Amino acid sequence: MGPGKWRTADAPRQLFSTSATERVEIARRQFFEEGMRPSGLVSEAVIQSWMRCRRVHPDPQRQVAFAPVTRSRLHATQERSRGLLQVAQHEIAAMEQALAGADVRVLLTDGDGVALYLSPVPQSSAPEMLSRHMGQPGSNIGERIAGTTAPGIVAATGQACTVLGGEHYFDELRLLQCAAAPIRDVRGKVVGVLDLTTLARPFGFDAGQMVGMHATVIENALLQAQSQEHLILRFQLHPALLETPLQGLAGIASDGHVAWLNDAGARIVGLLPADAASREVESLFGHSLQQLLHLSAAAAPRFLRLASGLGVWAQARLQACGAHALLAEEEAAGAAQPAVLAPRPPEAAAEEAGMDAEDAACQPTLREHNRRLVEATLAAHGGNISQAARQLRISRGTLYRLLRSWKQMQ
């Protein structure tokens, strides 16, 4: 039988089995011994992974072997994903604390399936067995090495999945249970995979739901960390859902175009158009950049009516170029002047937006909007520095330095 050819059963199949384990055993027998496609017995994601793995590893009984990891290789791998590791640290620590009594290991890989972090082996597990099966930081645990696993499938397809017991391609990995979810960056590229793995026994909880929630938290943090000059818009149908994994997020560039949307945001306003020219913030959100910038001065969420007619609750925050984030960081670091708040030259704006310098000079940047926001806030409080700083969520000293720097630039 040629590759890629799958025959159908000549005799009626047993449609129902007494257990999931039995269904997986039937699926393995049909796939590996009879050359049949076991549709309905295991998920389509697992079947597709088995097919990819069989082209590379004809023998599912062989032992999985991870290549040795040198210190330089590990350092290079972690350096490439430094931003992801930084934003994931807190969430991984929270997961490990919650799972401390469950003998579950947390794994984080890059987008290619190379392990960036593996939590310590649970004390009640056989350390040498679990360590050998999961490799070590720097190991490639993608499908080409480890066969069908949850992190391998996610790295290959970008879709969350769970792989239990015998659904793993290699026989020696059948004692593992794993669930994984992707982490994407501002370009929509999968740059990380978060995974939960346990040895021998079932999870005892919804591992897919848990890993998906934590992967979303990490992804949201990464999106915001990578948006150094964006207005970050948070929105949801109910204000209680803001600042949770369910919040919609959008990054809005200084030219008034939406640079990115997270999954929750796309479910509310629709998928981001592939054509950058069709991403005007007003066409997606029904409000101009200037109107949305005013939200950043409000401490509480505001109700907005979107272009679709749907009503949401929203908050906005300027990123590193804004008073709320950058100036607080500068104050902590003892920065003398917030130089990055200076308006960009028209040539720089032109290069970013594809305009000539004359056109770019007419386009207000987020930094300029930020200055207007600070000045408007001061005016609203009659020039009272303390009240304005409190509303802007920065210290009085930071606001004084900001005003002094603007005066020096005049």
Short mmCIF file of C-alpha atoms in Angstrom, two decimals:
data_model
loop_
_atom_site.label_atom_id
_atom_site.label_comp_id
_atom_site.label_asym_id
_atom_site.label_seq_id
_atom_site.Cartn_x
_atom_site.Cartn_y
_atom_site.Cartn_z
CA MET A 1 0.00 0.00 0.00
CA GLY A 2 1.52 3.31 -1.09
CA PRO A 3 2.16 6.19 1.31
CA GLY A 4 -0.87 8.30 2.08
CA LYS A 5 -3.27 5.51 0.98
CA TRP A 6 -5.74 4.49 3.64
CA ARG A 7 -8.27 1.74 3.06
CA THR A 8 -11.67 1.59 4.67
CA ALA A 9 -12.86 -1.34 6.73
CA ASP A 10 -14.59 -4.15 4.84
CA ALA A 11 -16.44 -5.31 7.94
CA PRO A 12 -18.60 -3.21 10.28
CA ARG A 13 -16.59 -1.52 13.00
CA GLN A 14 -17.39 -1.46 16.67
CA LEU A 15 -18.81 2.03 17.04
CA PHE A 16 -18.81 2.23 20.82
CA SER A 17 -16.15 1.11 23.28
CA THR A 18 -16.22 0.77 27.00
CA SER A 19 -13.43 3.26 27.67
CA ALA A 20 -11.27 5.95 26.08
CA THR A 21 -8.24 3.69 26.51
CA GLU A 22 -9.93 0.95 24.52
CA ARG A 23 -10.85 3.35 21.73
CA VAL A 24 -7.24 4.53 21.49
CA GLU A 25 -6.01 0.92 21.31
CA ILE A 26 -8.41 0.21 18.45
CA ALA A 27 -7.24 3.39 16.72
CA ARG A 28 -3.57 2.40 17.06
CA ARG A 29 -4.26 -1.06 15.70
CA GLN A 30 -6.17 0.34 12.73
CA PHE A 31 -3.51 2.95 11.95
CA PHE A 32 -0.24 1.12 12.61
CA GLU A 33 -1.19 -2.47 11.74
CA GLU A 34 -4.07 -2.29 9.28
CA GLY A 35 -3.28 0.97 7.46
CA MET A 36 -6.73 2.36 8.19
CA ARG A 37 -7.63 5.92 9.11
CA PRO A 38 -9.13 5.72 12.64
CA SER A 39 -11.62 8.57 12.24
CA GLY A 40 -13.91 9.04 15.23
CA LEU A 41 -11.71 7.05 17.60
CA VAL A 42 -9.11 9.77 18.22
CA SER A 43 -9.13 13.45 17.30
CA GLU A 44 -8.31 14.65 13.82
CA ALA A 45 -5.35 16.57 15.26
CA VAL A 46 -3.87 13.30 16.57
CA ILE A 47 -4.48 11.48 13.28
CA GLN A 48 -2.80 14.24 11.30
CA SER A 49 0.13 14.21 13.72
CA TRP A 50 0.49 10.41 13.44
CA MET A 51 0.61 10.80 9.65
CA ARG A 52 3.30 13.48 9.83
CA CYS A 53 5.32 11.47 12.35
CA ARG A 54 5.14 8.23 10.37
CA ARG A 55 6.87 9.90 7.43
CA VAL A 56 9.83 10.69 9.71
CA HIS A 57 9.71 7.80 12.22
CA PRO A 58 8.46 4.53 10.67
CA ASP A 59 8.98 2.63 13.93
CA PRO A 60 6.78 3.84 16.82
CA GLN A 61 8.46 1.32 19.15
CA ARG A 62 11.88 2.96 19.07
CA GLN A 63 13.17 4.92 22.05
CA VAL A 64 12.92 8.70 21.99
CA ALA A 65 16.39 10.28 22.02
CA PHE A 66 16.98 13.96 22.72
CA ALA A 67 20.20 15.54 21.49
CA PRO A 68 22.58 16.75 24.24
CA VAL A 69 22.20 20.42 25.08
CA THR A 70 25.34 22.50 25.52
CA ARG A 71 25.44 25.57 27.71
CA SER A 72 25.97 27.85 24.70
CA ARG A 73 23.02 26.31 22.86
CA LEU A 74 20.77 26.73 25.88
CA HIS A 75 21.87 30.35 26.31
CA ALA A 76 21.23 31.14 22.64
CA THR A 77 17.78 29.51 22.78
CA GLN A 78 16.72 31.41 25.87
CA GLU A 79 18.17 34.69 24.58
CA ARG A 80 16.05 34.47 21.43
CA SER A 81 12.96 34.13 23.61
CA ARG A 82 13.98 36.48 26.40
CA GLY A 83 10.86 38.64 26.08
CA LEU A 84 8.57 35.61 26.30
CA LEU A 85 10.42 34.21 29.31
CA GLN A 86 10.22 37.53 31.12
CA VAL A 87 6.47 37.94 30.77
CA ALA A 88 5.84 34.23 31.51
CA GLN A 89 7.77 34.04 34.79
CA HIS A 90 4.99 35.21 37.09
CA GLU A 91 2.31 33.08 35.44
CA ILE A 92 4.45 29.93 35.48
CA ALA A 93 5.18 30.45 39.18
CA ALA A 94 1.44 30.78 39.86
CA MET A 95 0.76 27.57 37.90
CA GLU A 96 3.45 25.65 39.77
CA GLN A 97 2.04 26.78 43.09
CA ALA A 98 -1.46 25.66 42.12
CA LEU A 99 -0.18 22.31 40.80
CA ALA A 100 2.29 21.58 43.60
CA GLY A 101 0.24 18.67 44.93
CA ALA A 102 -0.88 17.28 41.58
CA ASP A 103 2.38 15.83 40.19
CA VAL A 104 2.02 17.95 37.06
CA ARG A 105 4.96 19.51 35.25
CA VAL A 106 4.80 22.90 33.50
CA LEU A 107 6.64 23.21 30.21
CA LEU A 108 7.27 26.27 28.02
CA THR A 109 8.72 25.96 24.52
CA ASP A 110 9.45 28.43 21.78
CA GLY A 111 7.43 28.43 18.57
CA ASP A 112 9.55 25.64 17.09
CA GLY A 113 9.08 23.28 20.03
CA VAL A 114 12.45 23.89 21.72
CA ALA A 115 12.09 23.72 25.51
CA LEU A 116 12.71 27.05 27.25
CA TYR A 117 11.62 26.04 30.74
CA LEU A 118 10.60 22.82 32.49
CA SER A 119 9.45 22.85 36.08
CA PRO A 120 11.17 20.49 38.54
CA VAL A 121 10.19 16.83 38.42
CA PRO A 122 7.50 16.03 41.04
CA GLN A 123 8.98 14.17 43.98
CA SER A 124 6.53 11.28 43.75
CA SER A 125 7.38 10.58 40.09
CA ALA A 126 10.29 8.54 38.82
CA PRO A 127 12.74 11.41 38.12
CA GLU A 128 14.91 9.64 35.60
CA MET A 129 11.86 8.46 33.64
CA LEU A 130 10.08 11.81 33.42
CA SER A 131 13.29 13.73 32.81
CA ARG A 132 14.23 11.40 29.95
CA HIS A 133 10.79 11.65 28.39
CA MET A 134 10.62 15.44 28.54
CA GLY A 135 14.26 16.24 27.80
CA GLN A 136 15.70 19.42 29.32
CA PRO A 137 15.76 23.15 28.56
CA GLY A 138 17.22 23.51 25.08
CA SER A 139 15.90 20.14 23.89
CA ASN A 140 13.79 20.06 20.75
CA ILE A 141 10.60 18.28 21.72
CA GLY A 142 8.75 18.98 18.47
CA GLU A 143 7.14 16.26 16.38
CA ARG A 144 10.34 15.46 14.45
CA ILE A 145 12.00 14.35 17.69
CA ALA A 146 9.31 13.41 20.21
CA GLY A 147 6.53 12.39 17.82
CA THR A 148 2.92 13.14 18.68
CA THR A 149 2.65 15.16 21.89
CA ALA A 150 0.46 18.12 22.82
CA PRO A 151 3.29 20.71 22.62
CA GLY A 152 4.47 19.11 19.36
CA ILE A 153 1.04 19.41 17.76
CA VAL A 154 0.62 23.01 18.93
CA ALA A 155 4.06 23.97 17.57
CA ALA A 156 3.16 22.35 14.23
CA THR A 157 -0.41 23.64 13.87
CA GLY A 158 -0.87 26.61 16.21
CA GLN A 159 -4.00 24.98 17.67
CA ALA A 160 -4.51 24.04 21.33
CA CYS A 161 -4.88 20.32 22.00
CA THR A 162 -4.72 17.53 24.57
CA VAL A 163 -2.91 14.22 23.98
CA LEU A 164 -3.61 11.40 26.42
CA GLY A 165 -1.82 8.09 26.93
CA GLY A 166 -1.76 5.97 23.80
CA GLU A 167 -2.48 8.96 21.58
CA HIS A 168 1.26 9.70 21.79
CA TYR A 169 3.03 8.40 18.71
CA PHE A 170 5.89 6.56 20.42
CA ASP A 171 4.99 3.60 22.64
CA GLU A 172 7.31 4.66 25.46
CA LEU A 173 5.46 7.98 25.83
CA ARG A 174 2.10 6.31 26.35
CA LEU A 175 2.35 6.82 30.11
CA LEU A 176 2.20 10.62 29.64
CA GLN A 177 -0.84 12.90 29.64
CA CYS A 178 -0.32 16.39 28.23
CA ALA A 179 -2.32 19.49 27.31
CA ALA A 180 -0.89 22.53 25.50
CA ALA A 181 -1.91 25.92 24.08
CA PRO A 182 -0.18 28.45 21.79
CA ILE A 183 1.18 31.91 22.64
CA ARG A 184 1.23 34.46 19.79
CA ASP A 185 3.02 37.76 19.33
CA VAL A 186 1.87 41.06 17.80
CA ARG A 187 2.36 39.64 14.28
CA GLY A 188 0.06 36.69 15.04
CA LYS A 189 3.00 34.26 14.93
CA VAL A 190 3.20 31.38 17.42
CA VAL A 191 6.29 32.20 19.49
CA GLY A 192 5.62 29.91 22.44
CA VAL A 193 3.75 26.83 23.62
CA LEU A 194 2.60 26.32 27.21
CA ASP A 195 2.12 22.71 28.27
CA LEU A 196 1.04 20.66 31.29
CA THR A 197 2.31 17.08 31.53
CA THR A 198 1.64 14.38 34.09
CA LEU A 199 3.05 10.88 34.38
CA ALA A 200 1.02 7.66 34.38
CA ARG A 201 -2.22 8.94 35.92
CA PRO A 202 -4.99 11.19 34.50
CA PHE A 203 -4.97 14.89 35.29
CA GLY A 204 -8.03 14.86 37.52
CA PHE A 205 -9.03 18.34 36.28
CA ASP A 206 -9.62 20.11 32.97
CA ALA A 207 -5.98 20.57 31.96
CA GLY A 208 -6.89 21.94 28.53
CA GLN A 209 -8.99 24.72 30.03
CA MET A 210 -6.34 25.56 32.62
CA VAL A 211 -3.39 25.69 30.23
CA GLY A 212 -5.45 27.71 27.75
CA MET A 213 -6.30 30.31 30.38
CA HIS A 214 -2.69 30.73 31.53
CA ALA A 215 -1.40 30.81 27.93
CA THR A 216 -3.87 33.65 27.25
CA VAL A 217 -2.58 35.60 30.26
CA ILE A 218 1.01 35.21 29.03
CA GLU A 219 0.03 36.11 25.47
CA ASN A 220 -1.79 39.24 26.61
CA ALA A 221 1.26 40.31 28.62
CA LEU A 222 3.54 39.66 25.65
CA LEU A 223 1.34 41.64 23.27
CA GLN A 224 1.44 44.65 25.56
CA ALA A 225 5.17 44.34 26.21
CA GLN A 226 5.83 44.34 22.47
CA SER A 227 3.64 47.43 21.89
CA GLN A 228 6.05 50.12 22.97
CA GLU A 229 4.37 52.93 21.04
CA HIS A 230 0.76 51.83 20.90
CA LEU A 231 -2.38 52.90 22.63
CA ILE A 232 -3.61 49.73 24.35
CA LEU A 233 -7.40 49.43 24.37
CA ARG A 234 -9.04 46.97 26.78
CA PHE A 235 -12.69 46.16 26.16
CA GLN A 236 -15.40 43.63 26.94
CA LEU A 237 -19.16 43.37 27.12
CA HIS A 238 -19.11 43.60 30.93
CA PRO A 239 -16.69 45.75 32.96
CA ALA A 240 -16.03 42.90 35.40
CA LEU A 241 -14.30 40.99 32.59
CA LEU A 242 -11.63 43.67 32.14
CA GLU A 243 -8.22 42.80 33.63
CA THR A 244 -9.06 39.09 33.25
CA PRO A 245 -7.99 36.53 30.61
CA LEU A 246 -11.32 37.22 28.88
CA GLN A 247 -10.61 40.88 28.11
CA GLY A 248 -10.33 42.03 24.53
CA LEU A 249 -7.11 43.85 23.69
CA ALA A 250 -6.14 46.02 20.73
CA GLY A 251 -2.91 47.84 19.95
CA ILE A 252 -3.51 51.13 18.10
CA ALA A 253 -0.61 52.78 16.27
CA SER A 254 0.06 56.51 16.10
CA ASP A 255 -1.35 56.71 12.56
CA GLY A 256 -4.77 55.60 13.82
CA HIS A 257 -4.58 52.03 12.53
CA VAL A 258 -5.16 48.90 14.63
CA ALA A 259 -1.84 47.05 14.73
CA TRP A 260 -3.12 43.89 16.45
CA LEU A 261 -6.05 42.26 18.21
CA ASN A 262 -6.00 39.39 20.66
CA ASP A 263 -8.42 36.46 20.24
CA ALA A 264 -10.98 37.86 22.69
CA GLY A 265 -10.90 41.20 20.89
CA ALA A 266 -11.36 39.56 17.50
CA ARG A 267 -14.46 37.78 18.77
CA ILE A 268 -15.99 41.16 19.60
CA VAL A 269 -14.99 43.39 16.66
CA GLY A 270 -14.17 40.73 14.07
CA LEU A 271 -10.92 39.46 12.63
CA LEU A 272 -8.31 42.07 11.80
CA PRO A 273 -8.27 42.69 8.03
CA ALA A 274 -5.16 41.44 6.25
CA ASP A 275 -4.95 44.72 4.35
CA ALA A 276 -3.35 47.32 6.64
CA ALA A 277 -5.26 50.10 4.86
CA SER A 278 -8.54 48.57 6.12
CA ARG A 279 -7.56 48.69 9.77
CA GLU A 280 -8.57 52.26 10.60
CA VAL A 281 -9.53 52.41 14.26
CA GLU A 282 -12.71 54.35 13.48
CA SER A 283 -13.99 51.71 11.07
CA LEU A 284 -13.43 48.92 13.63
CA PHE A 285 -14.31 50.69 16.87
CA GLY A 286 -16.49 53.57 15.72
CA HIS A 287 -14.30 56.16 17.47
CA SER A 288 -11.29 58.21 16.42
CA LEU A 289 -7.84 57.86 17.95
CA GLN A 290 -8.31 61.22 19.69
CA GLN A 291 -11.57 60.03 21.29
CA LEU A 292 -10.01 56.80 22.50
CA LEU A 293 -6.98 58.64 23.91
CA HIS A 294 -9.26 60.51 26.28
CA LEU A 295 -10.12 57.17 27.88
CA SER A 296 -6.56 56.93 29.20
CA ALA A 297 -7.24 59.78 31.61
CA ALA A 298 -10.22 57.99 33.14
CA ALA A 299 -9.67 55.65 36.06
CA ALA A 300 -12.93 53.73 35.54
CA PRO A 301 -14.08 51.91 32.38
CA ARG A 302 -16.26 53.89 29.98
CA PHE A 303 -19.14 52.63 27.86
CA LEU A 304 -18.52 52.74 24.11
CA ARG A 305 -20.77 51.99 21.17
CA LEU A 306 -18.73 50.20 18.49
CA ALA A 307 -19.07 50.65 14.74
CA SER A 308 -21.10 47.42 14.65
CA GLY A 309 -23.61 48.87 17.12
CA LEU A 310 -22.43 46.59 19.93
CA GLY A 311 -21.86 48.28 23.29
CA VAL A 312 -18.70 47.51 25.28
CA TRP A 313 -16.91 48.78 28.36
CA ALA A 314 -13.42 50.05 27.63
CA GLN A 315 -10.24 51.43 29.13
CA ALA A 316 -7.19 52.80 27.33
CA ARG A 317 -3.56 53.06 28.30
CA LEU A 318 -0.62 54.62 26.52
CA GLN A 319 2.41 52.38 26.43
CA ALA A 320 6.05 53.35 26.80
CA CYS A 321 5.60 56.66 25.01
CA GLY A 322 2.80 57.60 27.39
CA ALA A 323 2.79 59.24 30.76
CA HIS A 324 1.28 56.30 32.62
CA ALA A 325 3.90 53.63 31.90
CA LEU A 326 7.11 55.27 30.74
CA LEU A 327 7.24 58.10 33.24
CA ALA A 328 6.66 55.78 36.16
CA GLU A 329 9.56 53.64 34.94
CA GLU A 330 11.76 56.70 34.50
CA GLU A 331 10.95 57.87 38.00
CA ALA A 332 11.91 54.48 39.44
CA ALA A 333 15.15 54.50 37.45
CA GLY A 334 15.92 58.11 38.41
CA ALA A 335 15.84 59.33 34.81
CA ALA A 336 16.64 62.99 34.49
CA GLN A 337 14.47 63.81 31.48
CA PRO A 338 11.81 61.84 29.62
CA ALA A 339 13.51 62.42 26.28
CA VAL A 340 11.49 59.78 24.48
CA LEU A 341 8.43 61.93 24.91
CA ALA A 342 9.87 64.48 22.49
CA PRO A 343 7.91 64.64 19.24
CA ARG A 344 9.49 62.58 16.47
CA PRO A 345 10.98 64.39 13.47
CA PRO A 346 8.64 64.46 10.46
CA GLU A 347 11.15 62.34 8.52
CA ALA A 348 10.87 59.51 11.08
CA ALA A 349 7.10 59.56 10.98
CA ALA A 350 7.18 59.62 7.20
CA GLU A 351 9.43 56.59 7.07
CA GLU A 352 7.11 54.63 9.38
CA ALA A 353 3.88 55.60 7.59
CA GLY A 354 5.15 55.73 4.01
CA MET A 355 4.43 59.47 3.66
CA ASP A 356 6.58 62.38 2.63
CA ALA A 357 7.82 64.76 5.33
CA GLU A 358 5.25 67.45 4.53
CA ASP A 359 2.33 65.04 4.97
CA ALA A 360 3.90 63.49 8.07
CA ALA A 361 4.20 66.87 9.74
CA CYS A 362 0.41 67.07 9.78
CA GLN A 363 -0.01 63.68 11.49
CA PRO A 364 -0.12 63.93 15.32
CA THR A 365 1.84 61.14 17.04
CA LEU A 366 0.84 59.39 20.23
CA ARG A 367 3.56 61.36 22.02
CA GLU A 368 1.94 64.60 20.87
CA HIS A 369 -1.47 63.29 21.87
CA ASN A 370 0.03 62.40 25.22
CA ARG A 371 1.24 65.96 25.74
CA ARG A 372 -2.19 67.29 24.88
CA LEU A 373 -3.75 64.84 27.32
CA VAL A 374 -1.47 65.97 30.16
CA GLU A 375 -2.12 69.63 29.39
CA ALA A 376 -5.89 69.03 29.21
CA THR A 377 -5.81 67.18 32.53
CA LEU A 378 -3.92 70.05 34.15
CA ALA A 379 -6.39 72.55 32.74
CA ALA A 380 -9.33 70.50 34.03
CA HIS A 381 -7.86 70.69 37.54
CA GLY A 382 -7.04 74.40 37.33
CA GLY A 383 -3.31 73.74 37.15
CA ASN A 384 -3.29 71.70 40.37
CA ILE A 385 -0.27 69.39 39.98
CA SER A 386 -1.33 66.96 42.72
CA GLN A 387 -4.81 66.38 41.35
CA ALA A 388 -3.61 66.09 37.75
CA ALA A 389 -0.87 63.62 38.70
CA ARG A 390 -3.38 61.54 40.65
CA GLN A 391 -5.72 61.32 37.64
CA LEU A 392 -2.80 60.51 35.30
CA ARG A 393 -1.60 57.85 37.80
CA ILE A 394 1.94 59.26 38.03
CA SER A 395 3.79 61.05 40.83
CA ARG A 396 3.98 64.82 41.18
CA GLY A 397 7.77 64.67 40.66
CA THR A 398 7.32 62.82 37.39
CA LEU A 399 4.78 65.35 36.19
CA TYR A 400 7.07 68.24 37.17
CA ARG A 401 9.94 66.69 35.19
CA LEU A 402 7.66 66.17 32.20
CA LEU A 403 6.53 69.79 32.18
CA ARG A 404 10.11 71.01 32.68
CA SER A 405 11.35 68.94 29.74
CA TRP A 406 8.63 70.33 27.45
CA LYS A 407 9.51 73.88 28.50
CA GLN A 408 13.18 73.26 27.68
CA MET A 409 12.25 72.02 24.21
CA GLN A 410 10.36 75.20 23.36
#
